[in-house]
Each structure stands twice: as structure tokens, then as C-alpha cells.
Amino acid sequence: MKTTFVVPDDLEPARRADDATAVGDVIPPHNKRCFGCGPDAMQGLHLQAIAGEGLTATAVLEVERRFAGGPGVIHGGILASAFDEMMGLTNMLMGTIAVTAVLDVDYAAPIQVGTSLRMDARVLGLRGRKVYSEVVAYDAATPGDPLAGGHGLFVVVDPVDHFTRANARP
Ligand SMILES: CCCCCCCCCCCC(=O)SCCNC(=O)CCNC(=O)[C@H](O)C(C)(C)COP(=O)(O)OP(=O)(O)OC[C@H]1O[C@@H](n2cnc3c(N)ncnc32)[C@H](O)[C@@H]1OP(=O)(O)O
């Protein structure tokens, strides 16, 4: 895997919230209409991320034909959306809300329509309000080398303040 995304080597450790989703349970959608995780988003990805130990989560995206970009392969933007969502949901295990400031995707190999794409995400650490996270994707049927990977820099926000201001913009 190749990436130019720089993860600081002096991150502060991140901590799982006491009331975080239990290991093995689905992290609840943060918004029913979210394109990534919302059950009411008709055209969405409907990701269900299972909380793992610590600050980790796993989900499987069935790469449906509607997710195609090039013939027979996943659209890069769909993969980026899935990665963004996976890291965003995993971050929620800290009990905070963090929005994406930077998203970096390494498209290591084409991902065919019909693939069951397993995505493993984890929080790497903090620097003040900044949360560094990563995700790695594999073919669930034939695990081997990663097909893609991603990193995100997220910023912790007060959700009421953030989304009130975001929606007030003319
Ligand atoms: C109700 C339930 C809902 C639940 C909602 C759950 C969402 C999960 C869904 C998945 C996530 C998404 O898709 S979220 C949607 C996509 N993202 C967005 O819409 C975010 C739009 N951008 C923004 O609102 C803003 O730029 C923020 C919040 C990211 C940052 O603004 P701010 O709050 O004023 O903070 P600011 O001081 O600028 O930055 C804080 C620190 O981050 C650094 N920083 C900020 N941006 C960058 C950047 N692009 N590249 C490098 N570093 C950056 C700054 O240098 C600073 O570092 P230092 O000086 O401290 O060192």
C-alpha cells in the first residue's frame, strides 16, 4: 500500500467511551438518512459496522452493480464514501462526534462488482481535537493483500453547534 498521508508519530492515545457500543454489536446509525449508514437512505450504502475491541470496527460492503464506476468495478467515490463512513462510525466509539477534514484513499487494486468487501477501521490516536483514523479493505471471500486502504483526519465538534451552523448557511 502506498500513501502520502502523514500520521504524526506522537499521537495521544484515544479511549473507548464507557457507554460505547458493545463489542459484537452494530454501531447505531448517526442519522437515518445518512448515505453511508442510514437505513432510510434509499440509494445509500446501508453500512452496518460491528464494534470490535478498543476503537475498531468491521463491516462488509456488498459491491452491487449500482456502485460501479468503470465497467465491472467499484466507483472510486463510492469506496471513498464507505471509508469515510467506516472511520466516522468507528470514531463514535470514543463518545464524541468528529467530522472529516481530510480523507485519503489508496486504490491499490480494482475492486470488482460482486465482491464482498470487508473493511476494518480503527482510531489511531488524537492530537487535540484532531482524530487520526485508518481503514483497510479486503476481499472477504479470499483474504490476502489489501485491495484498498484509507486514512482520515477528523475534527471533534459540538454536533448541535456544528450542524445548526451548517444548516443556517444561505
Ligand atoms: C448529531 C449526530 C451527528 C453525527 C455525525 C457523524 C458524522 C460521521 C460521518 C462521517 C464523517 C463525515 O462525512 S463528516 C462530513 C464531511 N465533513 C465536513 O462537512 C466538515 C467541513 N469542515 C468543517 O466544518 C471545518 O473545517 C472543521 C470542523 C473540519 C474544522 O473547523 P474548526 O472547528 O473551525 O477547526 P479548526 O480550528 O479549523 O481546525 C482544528 C484543527 O484541525 C486542523 N485542520 C482542520 N482542517 C484541516 C485540513 N483540511 N487539513 C489539515 N488540518 C486541518 C487545524 O489545523 C486545527 O489543528 P490544530 O491547530 O489544532 O493543530
Tab-separated table of C-alpha atoms in Angstrom, residues 24-129:
chain	number	residue	atom	x	y	z
A	24	GLY	CA	-20.029	-7.510	18.507
A	25	ASP	CA	-22.962	-5.102	18.256
A	26	VAL	CA	-23.814	-2.827	15.346
A	27	ILE	CA	-22.814	0.797	15.883
A	28	PRO	CA	-26.147	2.632	15.518
A	29	PRO	CA	-26.561	4.951	12.530
A	30	HIS	CA	-25.885	8.554	13.487
A	31	ASN	CA	-28.579	9.732	11.037
A	32	LYS	CA	-31.266	7.545	9.462
A	33	ARG	CA	-30.814	9.390	6.177
A	34	CYS	CA	-27.033	9.196	6.114
A	35	PHE	CA	-25.774	7.990	2.716
A	36	GLY	CA	-23.277	5.727	4.454
A	37	CYS	CA	-25.137	4.165	7.357
A	38	GLY	CA	-28.742	5.356	7.247
A	39	PRO	CA	-31.456	2.731	6.823
A	40	ASP	CA	-33.767	5.346	5.269
A	41	ALA	CA	-31.279	6.462	2.597
A	42	MET	CA	-32.866	4.663	-0.339
A	43	GLN	CA	-29.777	4.849	-2.564
A	44	GLY	CA	-27.286	4.572	0.298
A	45	LEU	CA	-24.630	2.089	1.271
A	46	HIS	CA	-26.508	0.827	4.349
A	47	LEU	CA	-23.265	0.023	6.118
A	48	GLN	CA	-23.554	-1.865	9.361
A	49	ALA	CA	-20.331	-1.533	11.307
A	50	ILE	CA	-19.754	-4.084	14.042
A	51	ALA	CA	-17.885	-2.715	17.017
A	52	GLY	CA	-14.674	-4.527	17.817
A	53	GLU	CA	-12.261	-4.407	20.732
A	54	GLY	CA	-10.933	-0.996	21.616
A	55	LEU	CA	-11.538	1.570	18.919
A	56	THR	CA	-12.080	-0.762	15.999
A	57	ALA	CA	-14.985	-1.761	13.787
A	58	THR	CA	-15.621	-4.020	10.825
A	59	ALA	CA	-18.226	-4.020	8.083
A	60	VAL	CA	-18.844	-5.772	4.795
A	61	LEU	CA	-19.938	-3.809	1.749
A	62	GLU	CA	-21.538	-5.921	-0.936
A	63	VAL	CA	-20.297	-4.241	-4.113
A	64	GLU	CA	-23.541	-4.060	-6.035
A	65	ARG	CA	-23.832	-3.215	-9.715
A	66	ARG	CA	-25.259	0.192	-8.759
A	67	PHE	CA	-21.884	1.027	-7.191
A	68	ALA	CA	-19.988	0.633	-10.472
A	69	GLY	CA	-17.738	3.276	-11.949
A	70	GLY	CA	-15.590	1.707	-14.629
A	71	PRO	CA	-17.094	-1.377	-16.263
A	72	GLY	CA	-17.463	-4.088	-13.649
A	73	VAL	CA	-15.553	-2.291	-10.907
A	74	ILE	CA	-16.438	-0.088	-7.967
A	75	HIS	CA	-16.640	3.682	-8.397
A	76	GLY	CA	-13.826	5.423	-6.562
A	77	GLY	CA	-16.192	7.855	-4.909
A	78	ILE	CA	-18.319	5.045	-3.535
A	79	LEU	CA	-15.247	3.458	-1.976
A	80	ALA	CA	-14.245	6.832	-0.526
A	81	SER	CA	-17.748	7.209	0.935
A	82	ALA	CA	-17.578	3.766	2.500
A	83	PHE	CA	-14.169	4.510	4.001
A	84	ASP	CA	-15.320	7.892	5.327
A	85	GLU	CA	-18.332	6.280	6.948
A	86	MET	CA	-16.385	3.389	8.426
A	87	MET	CA	-13.917	5.701	10.099
A	88	GLY	CA	-16.676	8.113	11.164
A	89	LEU	CA	-18.634	5.302	12.828
A	90	THR	CA	-15.535	3.880	14.484
A	91	ASN	CA	-14.675	7.311	15.871
A	92	MET	CA	-18.068	7.332	17.590
A	93	LEU	CA	-16.821	4.597	19.936
A	94	MET	CA	-14.931	7.414	21.670
A	95	GLY	CA	-18.278	9.018	22.542
A	96	THR	CA	-17.515	12.121	20.507
A	97	ILE	CA	-18.655	13.398	17.124
A	98	ALA	CA	-15.906	14.143	14.648
A	99	VAL	CA	-16.338	15.363	11.078
A	100	THR	CA	-13.981	14.682	8.212
A	101	ALA	CA	-11.385	17.318	7.439
A	102	VAL	CA	-9.136	15.194	5.206
A	103	LEU	CA	-9.820	11.859	3.537
A	104	ASP	CA	-7.051	9.919	1.814
A	105	VAL	CA	-7.726	6.778	-0.237
A	106	ASP	CA	-5.177	4.321	-1.640
A	107	TYR	CA	-6.839	2.469	-4.511
A	108	ALA	CA	-4.392	-0.414	-4.521
A	109	ALA	CA	-6.308	-2.720	-6.876
A	110	PRO	CA	-9.555	-2.705	-8.888
A	111	ILE	CA	-12.495	-3.987	-6.852
A	112	GLN	CA	-14.942	-5.982	-8.888
A	113	VAL	CA	-18.702	-5.709	-8.728
A	114	GLY	CA	-19.875	-8.756	-6.776
A	115	THR	CA	-17.057	-8.509	-4.238
A	116	SER	CA	-17.902	-8.781	-0.560
A	117	LEU	CA	-15.603	-6.037	0.638
A	118	ARG	CA	-14.514	-6.363	4.238
A	119	MET	CA	-13.430	-3.107	5.829
A	120	ASP	CA	-11.509	-2.951	9.104
A	121	ALA	CA	-11.300	0.504	10.657
A	122	ARG	CA	-9.554	1.808	13.739
A	123	VAL	CA	-8.739	5.024	15.516
A	124	LEU	CA	-5.003	5.634	15.550
A	125	GLY	CA	-4.919	8.468	18.070
A	126	LEU	CA	-5.540	12.101	18.832
A	127	ARG	CA	-3.862	15.449	18.677
A	128	GLY	CA	-6.083	17.944	20.465
A	129	ARG	CA	-9.410	17.972	18.579
